[in-house]
Coordinates of C-alpha atoms and ligand atoms in Angstrom, one line a residue:
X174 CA 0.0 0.0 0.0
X175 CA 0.9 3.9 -0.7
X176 CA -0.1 6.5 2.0
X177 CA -0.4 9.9 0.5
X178 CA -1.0 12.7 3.2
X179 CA -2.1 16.2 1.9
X180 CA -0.3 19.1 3.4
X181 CA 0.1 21.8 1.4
X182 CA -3.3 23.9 2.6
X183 CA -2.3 27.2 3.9
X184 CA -4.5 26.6 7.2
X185 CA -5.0 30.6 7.5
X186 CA -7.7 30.4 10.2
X187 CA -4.5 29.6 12.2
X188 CA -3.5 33.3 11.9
X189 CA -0.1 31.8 12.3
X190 CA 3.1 31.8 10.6
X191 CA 3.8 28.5 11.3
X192 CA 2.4 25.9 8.5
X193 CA -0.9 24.7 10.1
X194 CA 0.4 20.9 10.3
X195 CA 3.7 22.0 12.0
X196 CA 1.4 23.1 15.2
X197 CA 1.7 20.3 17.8
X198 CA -0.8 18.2 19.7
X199 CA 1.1 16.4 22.8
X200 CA 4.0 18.5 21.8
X201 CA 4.8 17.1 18.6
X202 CA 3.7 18.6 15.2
X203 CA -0.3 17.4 13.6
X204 CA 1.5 15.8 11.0
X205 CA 3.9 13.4 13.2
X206 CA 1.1 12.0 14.4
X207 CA -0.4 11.3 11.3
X208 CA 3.0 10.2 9.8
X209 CA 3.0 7.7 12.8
X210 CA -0.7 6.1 12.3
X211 CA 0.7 5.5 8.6
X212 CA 3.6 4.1 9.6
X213 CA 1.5 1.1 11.9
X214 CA 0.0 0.4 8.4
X215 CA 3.3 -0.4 7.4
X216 CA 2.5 1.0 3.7
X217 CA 5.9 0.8 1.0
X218 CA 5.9 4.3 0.7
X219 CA 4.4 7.5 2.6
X220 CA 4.1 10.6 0.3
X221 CA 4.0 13.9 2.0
X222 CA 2.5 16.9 -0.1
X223 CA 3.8 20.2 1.0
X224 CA 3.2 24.0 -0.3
X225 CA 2.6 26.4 2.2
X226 CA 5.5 27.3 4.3
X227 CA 8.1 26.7 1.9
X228 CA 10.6 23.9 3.1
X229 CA 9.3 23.7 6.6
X230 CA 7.8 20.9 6.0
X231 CA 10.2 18.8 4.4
X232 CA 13.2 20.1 6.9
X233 CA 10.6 19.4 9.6
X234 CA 10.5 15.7 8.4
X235 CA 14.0 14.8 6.7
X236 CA 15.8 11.3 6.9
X237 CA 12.6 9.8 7.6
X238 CA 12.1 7.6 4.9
X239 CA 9.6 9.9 3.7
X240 CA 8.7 11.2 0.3
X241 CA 7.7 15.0 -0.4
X242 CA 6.2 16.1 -3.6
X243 CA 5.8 20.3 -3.6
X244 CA 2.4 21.6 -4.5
X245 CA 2.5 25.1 -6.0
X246 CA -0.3 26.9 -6.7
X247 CA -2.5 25.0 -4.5
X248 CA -5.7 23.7 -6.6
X249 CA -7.0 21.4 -4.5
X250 CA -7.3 18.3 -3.4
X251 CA -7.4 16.0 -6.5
X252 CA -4.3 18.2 -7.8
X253 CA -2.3 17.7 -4.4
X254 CA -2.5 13.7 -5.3
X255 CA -1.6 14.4 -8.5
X256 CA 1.4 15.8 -7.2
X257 CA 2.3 12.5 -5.2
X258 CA 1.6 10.4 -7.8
X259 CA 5.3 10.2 -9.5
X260 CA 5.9 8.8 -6.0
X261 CA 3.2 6.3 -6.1
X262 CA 3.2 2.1 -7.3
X263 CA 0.3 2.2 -9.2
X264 CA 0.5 -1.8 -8.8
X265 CA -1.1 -1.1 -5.3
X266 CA -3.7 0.6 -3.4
X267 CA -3.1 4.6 -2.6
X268 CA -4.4 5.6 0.8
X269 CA -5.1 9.5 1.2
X270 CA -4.9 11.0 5.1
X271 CA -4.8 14.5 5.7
X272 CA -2.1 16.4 7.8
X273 CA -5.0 18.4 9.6
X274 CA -6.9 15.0 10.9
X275 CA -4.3 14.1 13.6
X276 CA -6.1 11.8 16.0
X277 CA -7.0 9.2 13.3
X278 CA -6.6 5.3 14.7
X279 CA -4.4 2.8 13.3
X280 CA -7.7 0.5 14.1
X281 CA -9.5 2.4 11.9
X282 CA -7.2 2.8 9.1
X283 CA -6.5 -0.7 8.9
X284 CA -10.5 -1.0 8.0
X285 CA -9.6 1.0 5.1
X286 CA -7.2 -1.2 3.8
X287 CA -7.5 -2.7 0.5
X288 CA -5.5 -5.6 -1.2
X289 CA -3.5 -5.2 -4.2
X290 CA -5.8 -6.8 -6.7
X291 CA -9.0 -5.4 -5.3
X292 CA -10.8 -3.2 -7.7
X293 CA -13.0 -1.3 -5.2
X294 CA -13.2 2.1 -3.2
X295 CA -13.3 2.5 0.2
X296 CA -14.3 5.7 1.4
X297 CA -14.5 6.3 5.2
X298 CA -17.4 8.5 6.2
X299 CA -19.4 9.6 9.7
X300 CA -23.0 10.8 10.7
X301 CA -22.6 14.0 12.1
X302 CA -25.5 16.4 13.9
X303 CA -23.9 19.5 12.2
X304 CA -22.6 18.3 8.7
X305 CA -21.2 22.4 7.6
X306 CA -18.6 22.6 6.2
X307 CA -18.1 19.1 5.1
X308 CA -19.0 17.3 1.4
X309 CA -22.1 15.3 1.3
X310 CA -22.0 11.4 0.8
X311 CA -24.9 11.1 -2.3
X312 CA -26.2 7.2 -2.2
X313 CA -28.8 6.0 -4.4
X314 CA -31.9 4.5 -4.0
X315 CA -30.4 1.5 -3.2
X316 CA -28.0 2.8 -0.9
X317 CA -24.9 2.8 -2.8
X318 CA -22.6 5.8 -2.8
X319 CA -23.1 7.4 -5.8
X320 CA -21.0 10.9 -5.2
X321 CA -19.7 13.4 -2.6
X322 CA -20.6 16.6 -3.3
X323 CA -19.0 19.9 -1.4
X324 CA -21.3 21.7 1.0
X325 CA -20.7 25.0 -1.9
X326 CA -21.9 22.9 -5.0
X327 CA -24.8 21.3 -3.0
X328 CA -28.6 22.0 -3.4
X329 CA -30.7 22.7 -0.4
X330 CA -31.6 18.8 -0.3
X331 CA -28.3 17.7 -0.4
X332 CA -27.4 20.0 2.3
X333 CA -29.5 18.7 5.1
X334 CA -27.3 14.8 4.4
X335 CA -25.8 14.3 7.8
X336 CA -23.5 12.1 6.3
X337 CA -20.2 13.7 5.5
X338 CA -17.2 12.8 3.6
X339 CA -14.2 12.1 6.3
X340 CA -11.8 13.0 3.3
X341 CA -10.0 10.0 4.1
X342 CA -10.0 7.6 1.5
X343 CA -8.3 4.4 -0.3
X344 CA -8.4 3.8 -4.2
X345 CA -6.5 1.2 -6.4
X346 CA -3.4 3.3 -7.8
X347 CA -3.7 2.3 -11.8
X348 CA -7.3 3.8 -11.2
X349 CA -6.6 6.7 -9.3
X350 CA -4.0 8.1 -12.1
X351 CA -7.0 7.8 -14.2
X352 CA -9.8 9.3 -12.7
X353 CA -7.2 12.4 -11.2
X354 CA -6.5 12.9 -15.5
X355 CA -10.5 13.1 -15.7
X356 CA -11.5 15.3 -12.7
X357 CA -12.2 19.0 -13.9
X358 CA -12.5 22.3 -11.5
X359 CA -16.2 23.2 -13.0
X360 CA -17.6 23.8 -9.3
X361 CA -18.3 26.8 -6.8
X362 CA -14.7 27.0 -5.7
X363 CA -12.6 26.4 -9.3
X364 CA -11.0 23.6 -7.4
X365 CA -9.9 19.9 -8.5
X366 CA -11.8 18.3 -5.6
X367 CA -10.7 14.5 -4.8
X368 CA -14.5 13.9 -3.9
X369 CA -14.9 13.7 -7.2
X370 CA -13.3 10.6 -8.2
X371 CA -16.0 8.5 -6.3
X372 CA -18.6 9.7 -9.2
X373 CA -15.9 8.6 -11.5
X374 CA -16.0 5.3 -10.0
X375 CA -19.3 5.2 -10.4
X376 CA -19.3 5.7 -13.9
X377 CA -16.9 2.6 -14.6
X378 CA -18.8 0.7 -12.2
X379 CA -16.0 0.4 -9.5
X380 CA -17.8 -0.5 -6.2
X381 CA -17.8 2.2 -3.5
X382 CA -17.8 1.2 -0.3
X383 CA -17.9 3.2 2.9
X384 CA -16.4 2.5 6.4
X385 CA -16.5 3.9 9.8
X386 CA -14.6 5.1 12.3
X387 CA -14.1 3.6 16.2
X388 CA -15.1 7.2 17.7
X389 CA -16.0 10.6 15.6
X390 CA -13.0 12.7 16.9
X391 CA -10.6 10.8 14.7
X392 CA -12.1 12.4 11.8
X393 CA -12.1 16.0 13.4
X394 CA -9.6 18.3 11.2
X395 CA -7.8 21.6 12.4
X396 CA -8.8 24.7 11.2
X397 CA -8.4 27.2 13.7
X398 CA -6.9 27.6 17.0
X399 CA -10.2 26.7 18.5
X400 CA -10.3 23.2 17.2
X401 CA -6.6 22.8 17.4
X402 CA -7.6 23.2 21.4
X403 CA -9.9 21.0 21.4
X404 CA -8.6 18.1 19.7
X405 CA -5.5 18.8 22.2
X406 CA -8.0 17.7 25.1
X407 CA -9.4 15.0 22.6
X408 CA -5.8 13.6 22.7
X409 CA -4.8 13.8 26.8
X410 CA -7.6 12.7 27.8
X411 CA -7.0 9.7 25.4
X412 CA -3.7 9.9 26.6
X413 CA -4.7 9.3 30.4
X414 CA -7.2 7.0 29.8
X415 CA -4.3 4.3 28.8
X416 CA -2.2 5.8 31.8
X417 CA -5.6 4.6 33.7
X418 CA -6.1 1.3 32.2
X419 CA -2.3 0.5 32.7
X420 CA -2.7 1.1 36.2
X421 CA -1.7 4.6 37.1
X422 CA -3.4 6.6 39.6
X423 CA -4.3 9.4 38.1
X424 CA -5.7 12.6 41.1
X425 CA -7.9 13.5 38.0
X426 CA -7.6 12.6 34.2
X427 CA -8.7 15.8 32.7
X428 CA -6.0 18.0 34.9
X429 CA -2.4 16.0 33.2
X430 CA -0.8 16.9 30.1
X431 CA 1.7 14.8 28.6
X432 CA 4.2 16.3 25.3
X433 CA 5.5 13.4 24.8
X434 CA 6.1 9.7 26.1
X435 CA 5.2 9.1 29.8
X436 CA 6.5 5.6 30.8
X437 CA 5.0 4.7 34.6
X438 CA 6.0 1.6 36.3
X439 CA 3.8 0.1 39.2
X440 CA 1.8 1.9 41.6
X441 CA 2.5 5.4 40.1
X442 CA 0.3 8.3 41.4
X443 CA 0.5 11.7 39.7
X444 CA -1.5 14.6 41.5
X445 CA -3.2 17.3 39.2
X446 CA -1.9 19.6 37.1
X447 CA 1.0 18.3 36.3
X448 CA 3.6 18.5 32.7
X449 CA 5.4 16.0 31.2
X450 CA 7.1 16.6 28.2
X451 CA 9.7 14.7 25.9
X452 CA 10.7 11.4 27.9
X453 CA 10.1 10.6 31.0
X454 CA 10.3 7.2 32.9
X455 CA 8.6 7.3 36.1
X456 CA 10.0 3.8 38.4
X457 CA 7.6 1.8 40.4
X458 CA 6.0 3.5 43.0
X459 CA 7.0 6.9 42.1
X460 CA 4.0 9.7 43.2
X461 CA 3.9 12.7 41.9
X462 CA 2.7 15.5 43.5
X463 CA 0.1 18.3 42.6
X464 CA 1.6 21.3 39.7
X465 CA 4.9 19.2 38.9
X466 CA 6.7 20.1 35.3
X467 CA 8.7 16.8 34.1
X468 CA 11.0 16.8 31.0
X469 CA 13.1 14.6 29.8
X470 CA 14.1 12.9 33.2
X471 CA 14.3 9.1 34.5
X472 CA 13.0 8.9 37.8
X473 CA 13.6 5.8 40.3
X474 CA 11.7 3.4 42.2
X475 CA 9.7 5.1 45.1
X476 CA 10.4 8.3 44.9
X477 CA 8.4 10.9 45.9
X478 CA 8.0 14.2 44.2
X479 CA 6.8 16.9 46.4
X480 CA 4.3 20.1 44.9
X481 CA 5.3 22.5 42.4
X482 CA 8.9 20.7 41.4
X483 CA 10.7 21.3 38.2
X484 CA 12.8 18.6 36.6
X485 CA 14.6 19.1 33.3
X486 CA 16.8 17.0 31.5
X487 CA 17.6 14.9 35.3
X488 CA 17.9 11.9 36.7
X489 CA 16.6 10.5 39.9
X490 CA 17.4 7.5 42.2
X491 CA 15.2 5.1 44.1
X492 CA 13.3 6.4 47.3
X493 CA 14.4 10.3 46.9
X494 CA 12.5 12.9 48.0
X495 CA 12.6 16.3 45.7
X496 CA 10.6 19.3 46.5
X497 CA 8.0 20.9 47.1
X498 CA 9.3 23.4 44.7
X499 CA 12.5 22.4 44.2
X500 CA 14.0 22.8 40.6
X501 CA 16.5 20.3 39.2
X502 CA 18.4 21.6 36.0
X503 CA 20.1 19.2 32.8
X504 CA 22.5 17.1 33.7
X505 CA 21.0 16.9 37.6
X506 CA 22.3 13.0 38.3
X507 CA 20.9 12.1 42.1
X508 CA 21.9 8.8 43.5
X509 CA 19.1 6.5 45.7
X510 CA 17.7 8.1 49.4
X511 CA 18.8 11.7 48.2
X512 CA 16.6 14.5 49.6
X513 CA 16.7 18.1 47.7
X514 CA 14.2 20.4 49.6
X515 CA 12.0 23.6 48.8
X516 CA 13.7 26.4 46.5
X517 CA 16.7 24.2 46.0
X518 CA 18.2 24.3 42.4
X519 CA 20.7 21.8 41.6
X520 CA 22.2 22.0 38.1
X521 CA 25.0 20.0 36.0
X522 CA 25.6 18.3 39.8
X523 CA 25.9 14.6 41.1
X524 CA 24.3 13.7 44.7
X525 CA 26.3 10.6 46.2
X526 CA 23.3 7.8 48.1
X527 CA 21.5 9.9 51.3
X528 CA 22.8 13.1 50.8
X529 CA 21.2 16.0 51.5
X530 CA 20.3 19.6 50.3
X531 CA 16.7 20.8 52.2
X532 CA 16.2 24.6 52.0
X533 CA 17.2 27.4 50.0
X534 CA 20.3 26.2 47.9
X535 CA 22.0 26.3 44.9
X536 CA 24.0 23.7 43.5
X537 CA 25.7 24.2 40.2
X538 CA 28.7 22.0 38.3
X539 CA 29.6 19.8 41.2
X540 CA 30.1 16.7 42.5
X541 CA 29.0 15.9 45.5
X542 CA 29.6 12.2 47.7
X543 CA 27.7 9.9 49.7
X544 CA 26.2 11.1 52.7
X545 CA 26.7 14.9 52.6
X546 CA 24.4 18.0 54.2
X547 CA 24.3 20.8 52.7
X548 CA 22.9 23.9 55.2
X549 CA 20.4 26.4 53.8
X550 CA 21.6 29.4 52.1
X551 CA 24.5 27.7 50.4
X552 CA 25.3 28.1 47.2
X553 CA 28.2 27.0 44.8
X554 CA 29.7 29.9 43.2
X555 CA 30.7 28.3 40.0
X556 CA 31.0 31.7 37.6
X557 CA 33.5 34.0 37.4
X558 CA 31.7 35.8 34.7
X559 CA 33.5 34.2 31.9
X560 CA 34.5 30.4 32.9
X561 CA 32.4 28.1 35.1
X562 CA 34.5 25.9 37.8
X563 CA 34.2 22.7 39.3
X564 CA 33.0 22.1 43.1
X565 CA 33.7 18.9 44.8
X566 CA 32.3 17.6 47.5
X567 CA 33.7 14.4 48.9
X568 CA 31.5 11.8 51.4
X569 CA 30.2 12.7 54.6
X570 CA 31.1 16.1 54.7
X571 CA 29.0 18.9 56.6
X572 CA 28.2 22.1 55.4
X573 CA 26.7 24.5 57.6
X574 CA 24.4 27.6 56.4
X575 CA 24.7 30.3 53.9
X576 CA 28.1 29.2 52.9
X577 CA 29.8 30.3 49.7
X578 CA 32.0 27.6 47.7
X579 CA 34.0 30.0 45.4
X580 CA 34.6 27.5 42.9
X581 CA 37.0 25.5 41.7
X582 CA 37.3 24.5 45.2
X583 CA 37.3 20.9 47.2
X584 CA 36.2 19.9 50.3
X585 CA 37.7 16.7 51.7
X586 CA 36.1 13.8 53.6
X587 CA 34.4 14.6 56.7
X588 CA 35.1 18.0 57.0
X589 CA 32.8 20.4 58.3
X590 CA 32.4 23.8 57.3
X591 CA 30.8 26.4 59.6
X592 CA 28.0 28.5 58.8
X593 CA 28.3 31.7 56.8
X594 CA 31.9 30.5 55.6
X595 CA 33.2 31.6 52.1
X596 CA 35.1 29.0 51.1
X597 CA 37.9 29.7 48.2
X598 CA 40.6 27.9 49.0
X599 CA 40.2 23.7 48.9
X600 CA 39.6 22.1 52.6
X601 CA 41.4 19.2 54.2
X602 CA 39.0 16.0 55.4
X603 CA 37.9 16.0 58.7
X604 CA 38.2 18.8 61.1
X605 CA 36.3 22.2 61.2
X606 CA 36.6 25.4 58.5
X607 CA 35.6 28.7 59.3
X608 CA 36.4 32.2 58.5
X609 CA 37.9 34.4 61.1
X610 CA 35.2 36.9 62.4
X611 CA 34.9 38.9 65.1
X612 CA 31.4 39.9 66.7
X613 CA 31.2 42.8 68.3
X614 CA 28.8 44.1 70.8
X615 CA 27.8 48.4 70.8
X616 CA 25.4 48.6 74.2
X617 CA 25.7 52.3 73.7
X618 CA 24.2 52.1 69.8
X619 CA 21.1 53.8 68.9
X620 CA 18.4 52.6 66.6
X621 CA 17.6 55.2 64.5
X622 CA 14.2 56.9 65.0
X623 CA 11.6 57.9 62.6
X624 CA 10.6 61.8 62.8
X625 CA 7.3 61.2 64.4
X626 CA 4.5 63.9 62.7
X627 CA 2.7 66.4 64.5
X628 CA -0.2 66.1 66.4
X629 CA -2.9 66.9 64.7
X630 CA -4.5 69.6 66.3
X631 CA -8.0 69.0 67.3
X632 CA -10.8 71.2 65.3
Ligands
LIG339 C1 -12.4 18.3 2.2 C2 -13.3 17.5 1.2 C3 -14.6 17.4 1.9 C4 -14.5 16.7 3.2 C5 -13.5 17.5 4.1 C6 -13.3 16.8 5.4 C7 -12.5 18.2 -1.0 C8 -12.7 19.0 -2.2 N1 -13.4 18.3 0.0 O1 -12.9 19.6 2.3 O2 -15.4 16.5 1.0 O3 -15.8 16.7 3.8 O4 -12.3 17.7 3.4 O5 -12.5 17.5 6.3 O6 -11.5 17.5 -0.9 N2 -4.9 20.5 0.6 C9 -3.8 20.4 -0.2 N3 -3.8 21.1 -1.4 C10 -4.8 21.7 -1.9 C11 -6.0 21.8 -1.1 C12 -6.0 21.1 0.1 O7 -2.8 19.8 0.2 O8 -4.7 22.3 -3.0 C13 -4.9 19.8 1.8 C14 -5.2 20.7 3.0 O9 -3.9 21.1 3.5 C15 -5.9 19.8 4.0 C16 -6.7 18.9 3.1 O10 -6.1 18.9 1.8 O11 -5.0 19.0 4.8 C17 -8.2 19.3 3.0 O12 -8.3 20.5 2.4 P1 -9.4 21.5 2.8 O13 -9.2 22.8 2.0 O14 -9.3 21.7 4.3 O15 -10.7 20.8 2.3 P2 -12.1 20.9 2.9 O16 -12.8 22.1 2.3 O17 -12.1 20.8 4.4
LIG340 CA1 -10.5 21.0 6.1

């Protein structure tokens, strides 16, 4: 089989300048997803015609395995095929999807299939309570499909048919070169309409038969940002619904959002209103609490993730505890049983097993060993306004509060450093490390005093 999907439609209820199948559902572009329900049909060839947007298209989609096939002026739909069909083996059946139908199912496709000697149409069509827009399924009196015609061309009559052409279609490949050399643009819109090919097959008595798909949503198309909302809540809702029936514990299915691939292990619970975009791998027993943004991150068995966290690009070990609010950065590596606390940011870092950052930190380009606390108000400081430097940290060590670790800098084994140290030069294990102070004590100071104001005087 040949898959030919029709993108070249300048989608300009979009008001965007991005082409209209480029715009992403679950983070990745309308047209991915269509490219991938093609793909599970395992067709020897996928044809992609593209026109609006210049090369976006093509550069959006290269070393894919996919064929483009430029349509320029755009003159419909039966011209965009055209365009495909150098790309096509005419020896077997062509399958039309549109870029702007994203959520169709591979089960329902597959019902469209047709074998390579079959001389028959299949045309997938739906019943629909508000047909506008849409062309017009024409069957004769003994129910056979005798013609689509486009809600422009169609009399009053034909109007009120509820059933509508999906646009989605599958046609032997020897026949569909013909009929595309036969349709003409004598209609409403001066457009070579693929519809029309189904009153061509008519003609040479090719039987036209119509299927139907699992849900009506899978035949909604984009037009406008409206819709594109919409059929972004048609998709996560789908999308939770398997989290459901794999066995995630979801707080509630319409308040998740997943860009991307969310992998859950046993026993996951995931509060609302959480983000997870690109990859993410959530262990066994992992929760999630409520507001949490995920990207991109691996996150071990039994870990807990605390309210309002941000994790980018990270990785996490088994039974940690990050947040609530704490904010891990790329390259964040965290070993099993390590706790990072509220407004803690921890970037391009390792954490060693049970160490420890709780409150108010910032942890940039270091590594850090097994075992280590790291007081509130602490921070690495790993820029020097040109270069960043290395901080290590080595096992069991003890930092204290608000300390500064001018970086590069190391701090040995079981040493302790005192609260509100700067640290710039490196610091032997064990022992204690301070900075010399001095407190001292004015009795004799005075607090300054505000000029108190008059008193008003009494009327
Ligand atoms: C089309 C069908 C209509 C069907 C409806 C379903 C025709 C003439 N009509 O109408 O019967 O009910 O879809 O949604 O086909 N495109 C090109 N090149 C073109 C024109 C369109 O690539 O020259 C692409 C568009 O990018 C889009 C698709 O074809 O992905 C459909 O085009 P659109 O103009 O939206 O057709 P409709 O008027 O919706
Ligand atoms: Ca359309």
């Amino acid at each position: 089989m040949n898959v030919v999907i029709l993108a070249a439609g300048q989608g300009k209820r979009m008001r965007s300048s991005l082409p209209k199948v480029l715009h992403p559902i679950g983070g990745v572009p309308m047209l991915a997803h269509v490219i991938e329900q093609a793909r599970a049909l395992e067709p020897s060839r996928i044809c992609v015609v593209y026109g609006h947007g210049g090369e976006a298209v093509p550069q959006a989609f290269a070393d894919q395995g996919l064929a483009f096939a430029r349509q320029a002026p755009q003159l419909g739909t039966a011209h965009a095929v055209q365009q495909a069909m150098p790309h096509v083996d005419r020896a077997q059946p062509v399958l039309v999807l549109y870029g702007d139908v994203p959520l169709t199912r591979a089960s329902t496709l597959e019902r469209m299939r047709l074998d390579d000697a079959q001389r028959q149409v299949k045309l997938l069509t739906v019943e629909v309570a508000d047909p506008t827009g849409y062309g017009r399924i024409l069957r004769n009196t003994k129910g056979a499909v005798a013609g689509v015609v486009e809600e422009r061309d169609a009399t009053d009559k034909q109007r009120a048919i509820r059933e509508v052409n999906t646009g989605i279609l599958c046609v032997p490949g020897m026949l569909l070169g013909q009929w595309l050399a036969d349709v003409d643009n004598d209609n409403a819109q001066g457009e070579y309409y693929l519809p029309d090919i189904i009153r061509l097959a008519c003609v040479d008595r090719v039987p036209v038969v119509t299927e139907r798909p699992d849900e009506i949503w899978e035949t909604l198309g984009v037009n406008g940002k409206a819709q594109l909302a919409q059929l972004e809540r048609v998709y996560q809702f789908e999308v939770a619904r398997g989290l459901l029936d794999a066995g995630v514990t979801l707080a509630d299915p319409s308040r998740i959002d997943v860009r991307g691939t969310l992998l859950c292990g046993v026993d996951v619970t995931i509060d609302v209103g959480c983000v997870f975009e690109g990859t993410v791998k959530l262990a066994d027993g992992v929760s999630v609490g409520p507001h949490c943004v995920i990207r991109d991150a691996t996150i071990g068995v039994g870990t807990r993730i605390e309210a309002f966290t941000h994790i980018d690009t990270a990785t996490v070990g088994e039974r940690a505890r990050i947040g609530p609010y704490a904010r891990l950065r790329p390259d964040a590596a965290l070993a099993d049983e390590v706790h990072i606390g509220n407004f803690v940011e921890v970037k391009a870092s390792t954490f060693g097993a049970r160490s420890k950052a709780n409150h108010l930190a910032y942890v940039g380009d270091a590594v850090v060993g097994r075992d280590v606390n790291i007081g509130a108000g602490t921070i690495t400081c790993n820029y020097d306004g040109a270069n960043k430097h290395r901080t290590v940290i080595e096992d069991d060590v003890h930092i204290g509060s608000d300390v500064q670790l001018v970086a590069p800098v190391k701090i040995g084994k079981r040493a302790t450093v005192g609260a509100g140290t700067t640290v710039w030069q490196d610091v032997p294990a064990g022992g204690l490390t301070i900075n010399d102070k001095t407190q001292p004590h004015r009795a004799d100071w005075q607090r300054p005093q505000k000029a108190r104001p008059a008193a008003k005087k009494p009327r």
